[in-house]
């Protein structure tokens, strides 16, 4: 049985990771389709920028988010004027986790879209299907297994994100303290190794559950694609 504090940390972690995927996956899908089907000047540079959080230290990503969305930053002030605050909030934690997970989701979505035979899209177009018809009846169903994989990878990455989250959203119990941050906090306390190990076990269990769910969804997606 989990303690109320552990339930709170678990619920917040799943919520943060879920919101990161909910916002990041459609964007990754749109950008992945664009990168797979279009050529334009600066495409390589844009691709490098979109994947920059893979090779930048997470603390640097958190710092960039502070410079963009902090209380004194231009975007932060603009959002505050309409009642939206990101820094030191759960929404900010989701943003930081989503930024770190975005390149992983983008690569998976792009590869899934590139794996779809372009001739099928051409045939659908020749039969009079519009862009959105082709997208939802041809491309997405065939790319569904890869998109599902992107969602699972993004969720797992967001669930375990530490550096960017603690830099931008801090480690506030009940507000921004995810599993990774709770494990870190436990290790800072005398005799906190047992608590940290228990939280690590919870994190491992959630990750395995997500993996099993993804396998079931992938099998379903392949079956639908085959049909």
PDB file of C-alpha atoms in Angstrom:
ATOM      1  CA  UNK A   1       0.000   0.000   0.000  1.00  0.00           C
ATOM      2  CA  UNK A   2       1.255   3.475  -0.840  1.00  0.00           C
ATOM      3  CA  UNK A   3       1.263   6.300   1.655  1.00  0.00           C
ATOM      4  CA  UNK A   4      -0.821   9.422   0.878  1.00  0.00           C
ATOM      5  CA  UNK A   5       2.407  11.291   0.087  1.00  0.00           C
ATOM      6  CA  UNK A   6       3.483   8.578  -2.347  1.00  0.00           C
ATOM      7  CA  UNK A   7       0.071   8.575  -4.025  1.00  0.00           C
ATOM      8  CA  UNK A   8       0.368  12.349  -4.410  1.00  0.00           C
ATOM      9  CA  UNK A   9       3.825  12.096  -5.971  1.00  0.00           C
ATOM     10  CA  UNK A  10       2.715   9.279  -8.287  1.00  0.00           C
ATOM     11  CA  UNK A  11      -0.428  11.101  -9.402  1.00  0.00           C
ATOM     12  CA  UNK A  12       1.526  14.293 -10.051  1.00  0.00           C
ATOM     13  CA  UNK A  13       4.208  12.416 -11.998  1.00  0.00           C
ATOM     14  CA  UNK A  14       1.655  10.686 -14.230  1.00  0.00           C
ATOM     15  CA  UNK A  15      -0.190  13.981 -14.704  1.00  0.00           C
ATOM     16  CA  UNK A  16       2.981  15.863 -15.659  1.00  0.00           C
ATOM     17  CA  UNK A  17       4.136  13.143 -18.068  1.00  0.00           C
ATOM     18  CA  UNK A  18       0.634  12.799 -19.530  1.00  0.00           C
ATOM     19  CA  UNK A  19       0.328  16.529 -20.179  1.00  0.00           C
ATOM     20  CA  UNK A  20       3.806  16.587 -21.718  1.00  0.00           C
ATOM     21  CA  UNK A  21       2.766  13.882 -24.201  1.00  0.00           C
ATOM     22  CA  UNK A  22      -0.705  15.318 -24.785  1.00  0.00           C
ATOM     23  CA  UNK A  23       0.761  18.624 -25.947  1.00  0.00           C
ATOM     24  CA  UNK A  24       4.046  17.403 -27.414  1.00  0.00           C
ATOM     25  CA  UNK A  25       2.853  14.425 -29.482  1.00  0.00           C
ATOM     26  CA  UNK A  26       0.567  16.328 -31.912  1.00  0.00           C
ATOM     27  CA  UNK A  27       3.332  18.886 -32.404  1.00  0.00           C
ATOM     28  CA  UNK A  28       5.894  16.113 -32.955  1.00  0.00           C
ATOM     29  CA  UNK A  29       3.546  14.463 -35.451  1.00  0.00           C
ATOM     30  CA  UNK A  30       3.034  17.705 -37.391  1.00  0.00           C
ATOM     31  CA  UNK A  31       6.741  18.550 -37.442  1.00  0.00           C
ATOM     32  CA  UNK A  32       7.637  14.954 -38.279  1.00  0.00           C
ATOM     33  CA  UNK A  33       5.290  14.970 -41.270  1.00  0.00           C
ATOM     34  CA  UNK A  34       6.738  18.299 -42.436  1.00  0.00           C
ATOM     35  CA  UNK A  35      10.327  17.092 -42.120  1.00  0.00           C
ATOM     36  CA  UNK A  36       9.494  13.825 -43.900  1.00  0.00           C
ATOM     37  CA  UNK A  37       7.639  15.347 -46.860  1.00  0.00           C
ATOM     38  CA  UNK A  38       9.141  18.774 -47.510  1.00  0.00           C
ATOM     39  CA  UNK A  39      12.509  20.229 -48.443  1.00  0.00           C
ATOM     40  CA  UNK A  40      13.402  23.848 -47.703  1.00  0.00           C
ATOM     41  CA  UNK A  41      16.494  25.979 -47.027  1.00  0.00           C
ATOM     42  CA  UNK A  42      17.750  25.635 -43.456  1.00  0.00           C
ATOM     43  CA  UNK A  43      16.055  22.273 -42.971  1.00  0.00           C
ATOM     44  CA  UNK A  44      19.201  20.673 -41.536  1.00  0.00           C
ATOM     45  CA  UNK A  45      19.734  23.559 -39.124  1.00  0.00           C
ATOM     46  CA  UNK A  46      16.101  23.396 -37.993  1.00  0.00           C
ATOM     47  CA  UNK A  47      16.430  19.651 -37.461  1.00  0.00           C
ATOM     48  CA  UNK A  48      19.493  20.237 -35.271  1.00  0.00           C
ATOM     49  CA  UNK A  49      17.682  22.875 -33.209  1.00  0.00           C
ATOM     50  CA  UNK A  50      14.662  20.625 -32.720  1.00  0.00           C
ATOM     51  CA  UNK A  51      16.941  17.877 -31.397  1.00  0.00           C
ATOM     52  CA  UNK A  52      19.126  20.192 -29.306  1.00  0.00           C
ATOM     53  CA  UNK A  53      17.687  19.060 -25.974  1.00  0.00           C
ATOM     54  CA  UNK A  54      19.148  15.603 -26.657  1.00  0.00           C
ATOM     55  CA  UNK A  55      22.716  16.873 -26.382  1.00  0.00           C
ATOM     56  CA  UNK A  56      22.305  19.926 -24.153  1.00  0.00           C
ATOM     57  CA  UNK A  57      22.536  19.450 -20.380  1.00  0.00           C
ATOM     58  CA  UNK A  58      18.976  19.395 -18.979  1.00  0.00           C
ATOM     59  CA  UNK A  59      19.908  22.249 -16.636  1.00  0.00           C
ATOM     60  CA  UNK A  60      20.664  24.405 -19.690  1.00  0.00           C
ATOM     61  CA  UNK A  61      17.219  23.608 -21.100  1.00  0.00           C
ATOM     62  CA  UNK A  62      15.694  24.624 -17.762  1.00  0.00           C
ATOM     63  CA  UNK A  63      17.668  27.867 -17.841  1.00  0.00           C
ATOM     64  CA  UNK A  64      16.435  28.647 -21.354  1.00  0.00           C
ATOM     65  CA  UNK A  65      12.869  28.073 -20.177  1.00  0.00           C
ATOM     66  CA  UNK A  66      13.446  30.499 -17.298  1.00  0.00           C
ATOM     67  CA  UNK A  67      14.752  33.101 -19.745  1.00  0.00           C
ATOM     68  CA  UNK A  68      11.680  32.591 -21.929  1.00  0.00           C
ATOM     69  CA  UNK A  69       8.889  31.985 -19.427  1.00  0.00           C
ATOM     70  CA  UNK A  70      10.218  33.391 -16.143  1.00  0.00           C
ATOM     71  CA  UNK A  71       8.302  36.034 -14.246  1.00  0.00           C
ATOM     72  CA  UNK A  72      10.413  38.828 -15.777  1.00  0.00           C
ATOM     73  CA  UNK A  73      10.724  37.286 -19.246  1.00  0.00           C
ATOM     74  CA  UNK A  74       8.707  38.691 -22.164  1.00  0.00           C
ATOM     75  CA  UNK A  75       6.716  35.515 -22.763  1.00  0.00           C
ATOM     76  CA  UNK A  76       6.283  35.015 -19.025  1.00  0.00           C
ATOM     77  CA  UNK A  77       4.841  38.505 -18.648  1.00  0.00           C
ATOM     78  CA  UNK A  78       2.562  38.035 -21.657  1.00  0.00           C
ATOM     79  CA  UNK A  79       1.182  34.805 -20.231  1.00  0.00           C
ATOM     80  CA  UNK A  80       0.839  36.312 -16.761  1.00  0.00           C
ATOM     81  CA  UNK A  81      -1.323  39.074 -18.226  1.00  0.00           C
ATOM     82  CA  UNK A  82      -3.913  36.422 -19.137  1.00  0.00           C
ATOM     83  CA  UNK A  83      -3.573  34.549 -15.865  1.00  0.00           C
ATOM     84  CA  UNK A  84      -1.135  31.834 -16.949  1.00  0.00           C
ATOM     85  CA  UNK A  85       1.982  31.147 -14.878  1.00  0.00           C
ATOM     86  CA  UNK A  86       4.424  28.393 -15.760  1.00  0.00           C
ATOM     87  CA  UNK A  87       7.546  28.796 -13.649  1.00  0.00           C
ATOM     88  CA  UNK A  88       7.412  26.877 -10.337  1.00  0.00           C
ATOM     89  CA  UNK A  89       4.120  25.192 -11.281  1.00  0.00           C
ATOM     90  CA  UNK A  90       2.998  21.730 -12.368  1.00  0.00           C
ATOM     91  CA  UNK A  91       2.265  23.102 -15.831  1.00  0.00           C
ATOM     92  CA  UNK A  92       5.834  24.353 -15.922  1.00  0.00           C
ATOM     93  CA  UNK A  93       7.068  20.907 -14.924  1.00  0.00           C
ATOM     94  CA  UNK A  94       5.052  19.434 -17.801  1.00  0.00           C
ATOM     95  CA  UNK A  95       6.542  22.002 -20.178  1.00  0.00           C
ATOM     96  CA  UNK A  96      10.098  21.204 -19.089  1.00  0.00           C
ATOM     97  CA  UNK A  97       9.503  17.456 -19.301  1.00  0.00           C
ATOM     98  CA  UNK A  98       7.820  17.841 -22.678  1.00  0.00           C
ATOM     99  CA  UNK A  99      10.704  19.857 -24.123  1.00  0.00           C
ATOM    100  CA  UNK A 100      13.152  17.149 -23.071  1.00  0.00           C
ATOM    101  CA  UNK A 101      10.958  14.356 -24.459  1.00  0.00           C
ATOM    102  CA  UNK A 102      10.022  16.150 -27.692  1.00  0.00           C
ATOM    103  CA  UNK A 103      13.043  15.077 -29.815  1.00  0.00           C
ATOM    104  CA  UNK A 104      12.408  11.426 -28.954  1.00  0.00           C
ATOM    105  CA  UNK A 105       8.760  11.703 -29.980  1.00  0.00           C
ATOM    106  CA  UNK A 106       9.724  13.638 -33.105  1.00  0.00           C
ATOM    107  CA  UNK A 107      12.192  10.995 -34.303  1.00  0.00           C
ATOM    108  CA  UNK A 108       9.714   8.172 -33.722  1.00  0.00           C
ATOM    109  CA  UNK A 109       6.891  10.028 -35.508  1.00  0.00           C
ATOM    110  CA  UNK A 110       9.097  11.005 -38.436  1.00  0.00           C
ATOM    111  CA  UNK A 111      10.370   7.468 -38.916  1.00  0.00           C
ATOM    112  CA  UNK A 112       6.826   6.125 -38.712  1.00  0.00           C
ATOM    113  CA  UNK A 113       5.614   8.548 -41.381  1.00  0.00           C
ATOM    114  CA  UNK A 114       8.619   7.891 -43.619  1.00  0.00           C
ATOM    115  CA  UNK A 115       7.887   4.164 -43.416  1.00  0.00           C
ATOM    116  CA  UNK A 116       4.482   4.669 -45.063  1.00  0.00           C
ATOM    117  CA  UNK A 117       4.666   4.005 -48.796  1.00  0.00           C
ATOM    118  CA  UNK A 118       4.210   7.403 -50.485  1.00  0.00           C
ATOM    119  CA  UNK A 119       2.554   5.690 -53.467  1.00  0.00           C
ATOM    120  CA  UNK A 120      -0.473   4.909 -51.316  1.00  0.00           C
ATOM    121  CA  UNK A 121      -0.930   8.611 -50.662  1.00  0.00           C
ATOM    122  CA  UNK A 122      -0.564   9.315 -54.385  1.00  0.00           C
ATOM    123  CA  UNK A 123      -3.189   6.711 -55.230  1.00  0.00           C
ATOM    124  CA  UNK A 124      -5.606   8.188 -52.686  1.00  0.00           C
ATOM    125  CA  UNK A 125      -5.005  11.661 -54.137  1.00  0.00           C
ATOM    126  CA  UNK A 126      -5.660  10.384 -57.661  1.00  0.00           C
ATOM    127  CA  UNK A 127      -9.004   9.056 -56.437  1.00  0.00           C
ATOM    128  CA  UNK A 128      -9.978  12.514 -55.226  1.00  0.00           C
ATOM    129  CA  UNK A 129      -9.099  12.277 -51.521  1.00  0.00           C
ATOM    130  CA  UNK A 130      -8.101  15.602 -49.981  1.00  0.00           C
ATOM    131  CA  UNK A 131      -5.127  16.195 -47.714  1.00  0.00           C
ATOM    132  CA  UNK A 132      -6.963  15.596 -44.429  1.00  0.00           C
ATOM    133  CA  UNK A 133      -8.782  12.576 -45.850  1.00  0.00           C
ATOM    134  CA  UNK A 134      -5.451  11.050 -46.848  1.00  0.00           C
ATOM    135  CA  UNK A 135      -3.899  11.954 -43.510  1.00  0.00           C
ATOM    136  CA  UNK A 136      -6.603  10.291 -41.396  1.00  0.00           C
ATOM    137  CA  UNK A 137      -7.483   7.382 -43.687  1.00  0.00           C
ATOM    138  CA  UNK A 138      -4.043   6.444 -45.050  1.00  0.00           C
ATOM    139  CA  UNK A 139      -1.023   7.974 -43.335  1.00  0.00           C
ATOM    140  CA  UNK A 140      -2.015   7.924 -39.663  1.00  0.00           C
ATOM    141  CA  UNK A 141      -3.515   4.406 -39.635  1.00  0.00           C
ATOM    142  CA  UNK A 142      -0.376   2.983 -41.259  1.00  0.00           C
ATOM    143  CA  UNK A 143       1.926   5.027 -39.029  1.00  0.00           C
ATOM    144  CA  UNK A 144      -0.096   4.275 -35.892  1.00  0.00           C
ATOM    145  CA  UNK A 145       2.343   1.730 -34.366  1.00  0.00           C
ATOM    146  CA  UNK A 146       5.181   4.248 -34.597  1.00  0.00           C
ATOM    147  CA  UNK A 147       3.040   7.052 -33.216  1.00  0.00           C
ATOM    148  CA  UNK A 148       2.036   4.863 -30.281  1.00  0.00           C
ATOM    149  CA  UNK A 149       5.698   4.078 -29.698  1.00  0.00           C
ATOM    150  CA  UNK A 150       6.431   7.809 -29.768  1.00  0.00           C
ATOM    151  CA  UNK A 151       3.792   8.428 -27.099  1.00  0.00           C
ATOM    152  CA  UNK A 152       5.190   5.706 -24.838  1.00  0.00           C
ATOM    153  CA  UNK A 153       8.776   6.866 -25.298  1.00  0.00           C
ATOM    154  CA  UNK A 154       7.735  10.436 -24.575  1.00  0.00           C
ATOM    155  CA  UNK A 155       5.780   9.423 -21.490  1.00  0.00           C
ATOM    156  CA  UNK A 156       8.683   7.402 -20.108  1.00  0.00           C
ATOM    157  CA  UNK A 157      11.167  10.198 -20.773  1.00  0.00           C
ATOM    158  CA  UNK A 158       8.900  12.821 -19.206  1.00  0.00           C
ATOM    159  CA  UNK A 159       8.214  10.585 -16.211  1.00  0.00           C
ATOM    160  CA  UNK A 160      11.920  10.311 -15.420  1.00  0.00           C
ATOM    161  CA  UNK A 161      13.010  13.838 -16.294  1.00  0.00           C
ATOM    162  CA  UNK A 162      14.941  15.569 -13.524  1.00  0.00           C
ATOM    163  CA  UNK A 163      17.343  18.343 -14.502  1.00  0.00           C
ATOM    164  CA  UNK A 164      15.083  20.571 -16.592  1.00  0.00           C
ATOM    165  CA  UNK A 165      12.132  20.121 -14.227  1.00  0.00           C
ATOM    166  CA  UNK A 166      14.002  20.989 -11.023  1.00  0.00           C
ATOM    167  CA  UNK A 167      15.628  23.992 -12.715  1.00  0.00           C
ATOM    168  CA  UNK A 168      12.438  25.482 -14.141  1.00  0.00           C
ATOM    169  CA  UNK A 169       9.728  24.225 -11.783  1.00  0.00           C
ATOM    170  CA  UNK A 170      11.777  23.594  -8.599  1.00  0.00           C
ATOM    171  CA  UNK A 171      11.120  20.751  -6.166  1.00  0.00           C
ATOM    172  CA  UNK A 172       7.936  21.796  -4.376  1.00  0.00           C
ATOM    173  CA  UNK A 173       6.143  18.943  -2.536  1.00  0.00           C
ATOM    174  CA  UNK A 174       2.562  18.607  -3.697  1.00  0.00           C
ATOM    175  CA  UNK A 175       3.077  21.070  -6.536  1.00  0.00           C
ATOM    176  CA  UNK A 176       6.028  20.126  -8.749  1.00  0.00           C
ATOM    177  CA  UNK A 177       7.673  17.190  -6.944  1.00  0.00           C
ATOM    178  CA  UNK A 178       7.617  14.263  -9.361  1.00  0.00           C
ATOM    179  CA  UNK A 179       8.979  10.788  -8.661  1.00  0.00           C
ATOM    180  CA  UNK A 180      12.482  11.672  -9.843  1.00  0.00           C
ATOM    181  CA  UNK A 181      12.554  14.762  -7.639  1.00  0.00           C
ATOM    182  CA  UNK A 182      11.078  12.887  -4.676  1.00  0.00           C
ATOM    183  CA  UNK A 183      13.821  10.254  -4.971  1.00  0.00           C
ATOM    184  CA  UNK A 184      16.437  13.007  -5.002  1.00  0.00           C
ATOM    185  CA  UNK A 185      14.853  14.677  -1.968  1.00  0.00           C
ATOM    186  CA  UNK A 186      14.767  11.375  -0.069  1.00  0.00           C
ATOM    187  CA  UNK A 187      18.467  10.798  -0.705  1.00  0.00           C
ATOM    188  CA  UNK A 188      19.252  14.170   0.850  1.00  0.00           C
ATOM    189  CA  UNK A 189      17.732  13.060   4.160  1.00  0.00           C
ATOM    190  CA  UNK A 190      19.569  10.910   6.728  1.00  0.00           C
ATOM    191  CA  UNK A 191      18.362   7.336   6.345  1.00  0.00           C
ATOM    192  CA  UNK A 192      16.311   8.226   3.270  1.00  0.00           C
ATOM    193  CA  UNK A 193      17.708   5.378   1.170  1.00  0.00           C
ATOM    194  CA  UNK A 194      14.758   3.117   1.988  1.00  0.00           C
ATOM    195  CA  UNK A 195      12.254   5.778   0.907  1.00  0.00           C
ATOM    196  CA  UNK A 196      14.241   6.429  -2.269  1.00  0.00           C
ATOM    197  CA  UNK A 197      14.334   2.718  -3.054  1.00  0.00           C
ATOM    198  CA  UNK A 198      10.579   2.422  -2.537  1.00  0.00           C
ATOM    199  CA  UNK A 199       9.941   5.394  -4.834  1.00  0.00           C
ATOM    200  CA  UNK A 200      12.315   3.912  -7.400  1.00  0.00           C
ATOM    201  CA  UNK A 201      10.288   0.703  -7.277  1.00  0.00           C
ATOM    202  CA  UNK A 202       7.107   2.678  -7.907  1.00  0.00           C
ATOM    203  CA  UNK A 203       8.748   4.419 -10.861  1.00  0.00           C
ATOM    204  CA  UNK A 204       9.900   1.073 -12.268  1.00  0.00           C
ATOM    205  CA  UNK A 205       6.402  -0.396 -11.900  1.00  0.00           C
ATOM    206  CA  UNK A 206       4.793   2.523 -13.720  1.00  0.00           C
ATOM    207  CA  UNK A 207       7.356   2.262 -16.527  1.00  0.00           C
ATOM    208  CA  UNK A 208       6.721  -1.482 -16.942  1.00  0.00           C
ATOM    209  CA  UNK A 209       2.951  -0.918 -16.941  1.00  0.00           C
ATOM    210  CA  UNK A 210       3.339   1.722 -19.655  1.00  0.00           C
ATOM    211  CA  UNK A 211       5.509  -0.642 -21.691  1.00  0.00           C
ATOM    212  CA  UNK A 212       2.970  -3.472 -21.444  1.00  0.00           C
ATOM    213  CA  UNK A 213       0.177  -1.108 -22.440  1.00  0.00           C
ATOM    214  CA  UNK A 214       2.211   0.107 -25.402  1.00  0.00           C
ATOM    215  CA  UNK A 215       2.830  -3.458 -26.566  1.00  0.00           C
ATOM    216  CA  UNK A 216      -0.904  -4.147 -26.461  1.00  0.00           C
ATOM    217  CA  UNK A 217      -1.634  -0.942 -28.388  1.00  0.00           C
ATOM    218  CA  UNK A 218       1.098  -1.695 -30.906  1.00  0.00           C
ATOM    219  CA  UNK A 219      -0.342  -5.154 -31.543  1.00  0.00           C
ATOM    220  CA  UNK A 220      -3.778  -3.607 -32.016  1.00  0.00           C
ATOM    221  CA  UNK A 221      -2.345  -0.934 -34.327  1.00  0.00           C
ATOM    222  CA  UNK A 222      -0.557  -3.516 -36.479  1.00  0.00           C
ATOM    223  CA  UNK A 223      -3.747  -5.550 -36.708  1.00  0.00           C
ATOM    224  CA  UNK A 224      -5.724  -2.513 -37.816  1.00  0.00           C
ATOM    225  CA  UNK A 225      -2.994  -1.512 -40.296  1.00  0.00           C
ATOM    226  CA  UNK A 226      -3.005  -5.028 -41.735  1.00  0.00           C
ATOM    227  CA  UNK A 227      -6.757  -4.943 -42.085  1.00  0.00           C
TER     228      UNK A 227
END
